[in-house]
Amino acid sequence: MPTSYPLYRAAGRPVELGRQHGEQAAEKIRGFLDYLAGQLKLSHESLRTRARRFVPLFETACPHLLEEIAGLADGAGVDFADALAVQLRGELGQAGDGACTSFVIGRRGTADGDILIGQTSDNPAALMDYAYVLDLKPASGPQMLMWTFGGMIGYHGLNRWGVAHFANALGGGPAWKFALSHYPLKRMMLEKKSLAEILALMHQVRGSARTATTCFATVTAAFLTSN
């Protein structure tokens, strides 16, 4: 297990964010693709074929992220469908993505009155070889800091407006359905600045059944469920 993670920074329009990210994380992206194919017992071509099915969902809900993914592919020197596949992970094989635990402690539960939020990322040790911290400064919207891996553009993180997000994938709930994966949804949550905006997003974009713990560092904390 690594004792520290590299920090990658990117700034600009969506395609520029993706290209800069891909150039820095190219080796980790390729390694994660190999890992994903092995875990899901799918060939790389099967991953690409399954990933392409999700393009219309991205086009409807978050076309700007498709631009960023195209830049990611260009920067990392991989196929666009490969860069899309890493945004979907277990959704490509209808498989679970891990067994994490998220938490939030409200103001009355802390010594200094601040809200604390966090998460254990209970993933296989091999996955940590592809992990890093990603600092994004979009041309439009808030700066974001995420812990992520293998080219994923939406994962645990926080933004400069005081919104932090962590989430658990729940098993035993509704049957899997073809829908946008929760990773792009996580990213879009970090592009918001209020609870009202995030609730509107959750109602607008339907995905797989997940529980999200979202913290507004200067306002409140909320538990949200998407299904």
Tab-separated table of C-alpha atoms in Angstrom:
chain	number	residue	atom	x	y	z
A	1	MET	CA	0.000	0.000	0.000
A	2	PRO	CA	1.388	3.458	-0.866
A	3	THR	CA	2.094	5.849	2.000
A	4	SER	CA	1.393	8.884	-0.193
A	5	TYR	CA	-0.246	9.678	-3.514
A	6	PRO	CA	0.919	11.867	-6.407
A	7	LEU	CA	-0.854	15.166	-6.991
A	8	TYR	CA	-1.942	15.962	-10.550
A	9	ARG	CA	-3.228	19.424	-11.494
A	10	ALA	CA	-5.276	20.480	-14.511
A	11	ALA	CA	-6.955	23.731	-15.518
A	12	GLY	CA	-9.023	25.120	-18.383
A	13	ARG	CA	-11.952	24.071	-20.549
A	14	PRO	CA	-13.265	20.469	-20.318
A	15	VAL	CA	-11.076	19.064	-23.093
A	16	GLU	CA	-8.021	20.789	-21.579
A	17	LEU	CA	-8.794	19.417	-18.113
A	18	GLY	CA	-8.978	15.925	-19.583
A	19	ARG	CA	-5.853	16.204	-21.717
A	20	GLN	CA	-3.677	17.506	-18.867
A	21	HIS	CA	-5.080	14.871	-16.510
A	22	GLY	CA	-4.482	12.105	-19.069
A	23	GLU	CA	-0.908	13.151	-19.784
A	24	GLN	CA	-0.001	12.982	-16.094
A	25	ALA	CA	-1.935	9.819	-15.253
A	26	ALA	CA	-1.355	7.855	-18.492
A	27	GLU	CA	0.479	4.954	-16.859
A	28	LYS	CA	-2.101	4.657	-14.085
A	29	ILE	CA	-4.974	4.775	-16.593
A	30	ARG	CA	-3.507	1.941	-18.663
A	31	GLY	CA	-2.806	-0.077	-15.535
A	32	PHE	CA	-6.336	0.466	-14.248
A	33	LEU	CA	-7.802	-0.675	-17.576
A	34	ASP	CA	-5.843	-3.929	-17.299
A	35	TYR	CA	-6.994	-4.305	-13.694
A	36	LEU	CA	-10.626	-3.645	-14.649
A	37	ALA	CA	-10.576	-6.197	-17.478
A	38	GLY	CA	-9.141	-8.799	-15.116
A	39	GLN	CA	-11.610	-8.099	-12.306
A	40	LEU	CA	-14.646	-8.174	-14.601
A	41	LYS	CA	-13.260	-11.082	-16.660
A	42	LEU	CA	-13.838	-9.125	-19.863
A	43	SER	CA	-11.544	-8.441	-22.803
A	44	HIS	CA	-10.499	-4.857	-23.476
A	45	GLU	CA	-12.674	-4.861	-26.588
A	46	SER	CA	-15.657	-6.012	-24.532
A	47	LEU	CA	-15.037	-3.158	-22.084
A	48	ARG	CA	-15.021	-0.690	-24.986
A	49	THR	CA	-18.165	-2.143	-26.538
A	50	ARG	CA	-20.068	-2.002	-23.248
A	51	ALA	CA	-18.805	1.492	-22.473
A	52	ARG	CA	-20.014	2.891	-25.805
A	53	ARG	CA	-23.593	1.964	-24.869
A	54	PHE	CA	-23.487	4.652	-22.167
A	55	VAL	CA	-22.598	7.529	-24.517
A	56	PRO	CA	-26.240	8.651	-25.030
A	57	LEU	CA	-26.693	8.861	-21.241
A	58	PHE	CA	-23.654	11.136	-20.943
A	59	GLU	CA	-24.852	13.198	-23.908
A	60	THR	CA	-28.153	13.822	-22.138
A	61	ALA	CA	-26.934	14.389	-18.578
A	62	CYS	CA	-23.379	15.738	-18.848
A	63	PRO	CA	-22.072	16.435	-22.372
A	64	HIS	CA	-19.269	18.572	-20.930
A	65	LEU	CA	-17.897	15.461	-19.229
A	66	LEU	CA	-17.787	13.667	-22.579
A	67	GLU	CA	-15.531	16.482	-23.808
A	68	GLU	CA	-13.317	16.008	-20.773
A	69	ILE	CA	-13.210	12.238	-21.335
A	70	ALA	CA	-12.211	12.811	-24.973
A	71	GLY	CA	-9.351	15.014	-23.740
A	72	LEU	CA	-8.416	12.351	-21.184
A	73	ALA	CA	-8.143	9.737	-23.948
A	74	ASP	CA	-6.026	12.058	-26.073
A	75	GLY	CA	-3.680	12.907	-23.218
A	76	ALA	CA	-3.253	9.300	-22.094
A	77	GLY	CA	-2.954	7.925	-25.628
A	78	VAL	CA	-5.873	5.495	-25.241
A	79	ASP	CA	-9.097	4.933	-27.151
A	80	PHE	CA	-12.044	7.177	-26.253
A	81	ALA	CA	-14.047	4.101	-25.211
A	82	ASP	CA	-11.222	3.093	-22.848
A	83	ALA	CA	-11.362	6.504	-21.180
A	84	LEU	CA	-15.133	6.154	-20.922
A	85	ALA	CA	-14.865	2.647	-19.455
A	86	VAL	CA	-12.898	3.839	-16.429
A	87	GLN	CA	-15.783	6.202	-15.574
A	88	LEU	CA	-18.159	3.217	-15.356
A	89	ARG	CA	-16.159	0.519	-13.531
A	90	GLY	CA	-18.438	-2.189	-12.135
A	91	GLU	CA	-21.408	-0.945	-14.151
A	92	LEU	CA	-19.785	-2.595	-17.191
A	93	GLY	CA	-20.119	-5.990	-15.549
A	94	GLN	CA	-23.057	-5.249	-13.257
A	95	ALA	CA	-20.632	-5.855	-10.399
A	96	GLY	CA	-20.043	-4.199	-7.057
A	97	ASP	CA	-17.262	-1.636	-6.759
A	98	GLY	CA	-16.155	-2.237	-3.186
A	99	ALA	CA	-17.374	-2.117	0.417
A	100	CYS	CA	-16.740	1.398	1.653
A	101	THR	CA	-18.044	3.185	4.743
A	102	SER	CA	-18.807	6.908	4.695
A	103	PHE	CA	-19.539	9.082	7.714
A	104	VAL	CA	-20.481	12.597	8.705
A	105	ILE	CA	-20.370	14.197	12.154
A	106	GLY	CA	-22.525	17.287	12.645
A	107	ARG	CA	-21.535	20.478	14.445
A	108	ARG	CA	-22.947	19.332	17.807
A	109	GLY	CA	-20.718	16.254	17.726
A	110	THR	CA	-17.331	17.958	17.284
A	111	ALA	CA	-15.211	19.880	19.770
A	112	ASP	CA	-14.811	22.988	17.603
A	113	GLY	CA	-18.264	22.984	15.986
A	114	ASP	CA	-17.040	22.096	12.496
A	115	ILE	CA	-18.620	19.399	10.329
A	116	LEU	CA	-16.425	16.340	9.681
A	117	ILE	CA	-16.965	14.079	6.682
A	118	GLY	CA	-14.929	11.192	5.320
A	119	GLN	CA	-14.848	7.679	3.965
A	120	THR	CA	-12.894	4.467	4.112
A	121	SER	CA	-12.061	3.276	0.609
A	122	ASP	CA	-12.095	-0.465	1.150
A	123	ASN	CA	-10.742	-1.477	-2.219
A	124	PRO	CA	-8.263	-4.242	-3.045
A	125	ALA	CA	-4.670	-3.277	-2.279
A	126	ALA	CA	-3.705	-3.672	-5.949
A	127	LEU	CA	-6.079	-0.856	-6.868
A	128	MET	CA	-4.105	1.613	-4.782
A	129	ASP	CA	-1.269	1.478	-7.313
A	130	TYR	CA	-3.464	3.544	-9.637
A	131	ALA	CA	-4.590	6.137	-7.064
A	132	TYR	CA	-3.719	9.851	-6.891
A	133	VAL	CA	-5.054	13.255	-5.854
A	134	LEU	CA	-6.567	15.346	-8.642
A	135	ASP	CA	-6.781	19.156	-8.429
A	136	LEU	CA	-9.079	20.559	-11.130
A	137	LYS	CA	-9.590	24.242	-11.954
A	138	PRO	CA	-12.333	24.388	-14.606
A	139	ALA	CA	-12.658	27.510	-16.727
A	140	SER	CA	-16.264	27.611	-15.516
A	141	GLY	CA	-17.284	26.436	-12.043
A	142	PRO	CA	-15.514	25.767	-8.751
A	143	GLN	CA	-12.059	24.347	-8.174
A	144	MET	CA	-12.284	20.678	-7.074
A	145	LEU	CA	-9.954	18.357	-5.187
A	146	MET	CA	-10.540	14.604	-5.457
A	147	TRP	CA	-8.884	11.388	-4.382
A	148	THR	CA	-9.313	9.152	-7.403
A	149	PHE	CA	-7.571	6.596	-9.580
A	150	GLY	CA	-7.048	5.362	-13.121
A	151	GLY	CA	-8.514	8.341	-14.969
A	152	MET	CA	-11.807	8.590	-13.083
A	153	ILE	CA	-13.068	12.196	-13.209
A	154	GLY	CA	-15.661	11.769	-10.459
A	155	TYR	CA	-14.891	10.326	-7.018
A	156	HIS	CA	-14.471	11.353	-3.348
A	157	GLY	CA	-13.764	15.045	-3.020
A	158	LEU	CA	-14.658	18.623	-2.198
A	159	ASN	CA	-14.927	21.963	-3.949
A	160	ARG	CA	-13.938	25.547	-3.130
A	161	TRP	CA	-17.537	26.431	-2.233
A	162	GLY	CA	-17.417	24.099	0.768
A	163	VAL	CA	-19.242	21.112	-0.737
A	164	ALA	CA	-17.702	17.726	0.064
A	165	HIS	CA	-18.994	14.398	-1.175
A	166	PHE	CA	-18.557	10.740	-0.239
A	167	ALA	CA	-20.763	7.767	-1.114
A	168	ASN	CA	-21.456	4.085	-0.590
A	169	ALA	CA	-22.690	1.580	-3.153
A	170	LEU	CA	-25.510	-0.438	-1.630
A	171	GLY	CA	-26.128	-4.074	-2.413
A	172	GLY	CA	-29.348	-5.992	-1.934
A	173	GLY	CA	-31.519	-3.163	-3.234
A	174	PRO	CA	-33.343	-2.736	-6.538
A	175	ALA	CA	-32.162	-4.837	-9.453
A	176	TRP	CA	-29.420	-3.384	-11.660
A	177	LYS	CA	-30.717	-1.207	-14.461
A	178	PHE	CA	-29.073	0.443	-17.427
A	179	ALA	CA	-28.484	4.007	-16.264
A	180	LEU	CA	-25.737	6.566	-15.828
A	181	SER	CA	-23.132	5.335	-13.349
A	182	HIS	CA	-22.798	7.143	-10.055
A	183	TYR	CA	-19.253	8.386	-10.801
A	184	PRO	CA	-20.304	11.150	-13.235
A	185	LEU	CA	-23.058	12.012	-10.766
A	186	LYS	CA	-20.445	12.463	-8.034
A	187	ARG	CA	-18.521	14.808	-10.287
A	188	MET	CA	-21.628	16.851	-11.111
A	189	MET	CA	-22.397	17.163	-7.396
A	190	LEU	CA	-18.983	18.763	-6.906
A	191	GLU	CA	-19.894	21.330	-9.573
A	192	LYS	CA	-22.779	22.616	-7.391
A	193	LYS	CA	-22.837	25.147	-4.559
A	194	SER	CA	-26.102	24.531	-2.682
A	195	LEU	CA	-28.263	21.715	-1.369
A	196	ALA	CA	-31.102	22.888	-3.621
A	197	GLU	CA	-28.887	22.530	-6.709
A	198	ILE	CA	-27.782	19.027	-5.704
A	199	LEU	CA	-31.336	17.888	-4.957
A	200	ALA	CA	-32.403	19.163	-8.374
A	201	LEU	CA	-29.530	17.197	-9.938
A	202	MET	CA	-30.505	14.019	-8.086
A	203	HIS	CA	-34.073	14.308	-9.344
A	204	GLN	CA	-32.968	15.067	-12.876
A	205	VAL	CA	-30.311	12.368	-13.282
A	206	ARG	CA	-31.340	8.865	-12.352
A	207	GLY	CA	-28.672	6.249	-11.826
A	208	SER	CA	-27.985	3.011	-10.032
A	209	ALA	CA	-29.060	2.657	-6.401
A	210	ARG	CA	-26.472	4.331	-4.173
A	211	THR	CA	-26.319	6.243	-0.923
A	212	ALA	CA	-24.467	9.535	-0.951
A	213	THR	CA	-23.203	11.445	2.060
A	214	THR	CA	-22.873	15.068	1.032
A	215	CYS	CA	-21.489	17.736	3.327
A	216	PHE	CA	-21.780	21.491	2.992
A	217	ALA	CA	-18.920	22.588	5.203
A	218	THR	CA	-20.378	26.008	5.925
A	219	VAL	CA	-24.069	25.108	5.850
A	220	THR	CA	-25.324	21.625	6.693
A	221	ALA	CA	-24.950	17.913	6.036
A	222	ALA	CA	-27.318	15.625	4.169
A	223	PHE	CA	-27.771	11.950	3.351
A	224	LEU	CA	-29.079	11.426	-0.165
A	225	THR	CA	-30.180	8.302	-2.003
A	226	SER	CA	-30.231	7.892	-5.792
A	227	ASN	CA	-32.145	5.047	-7.437
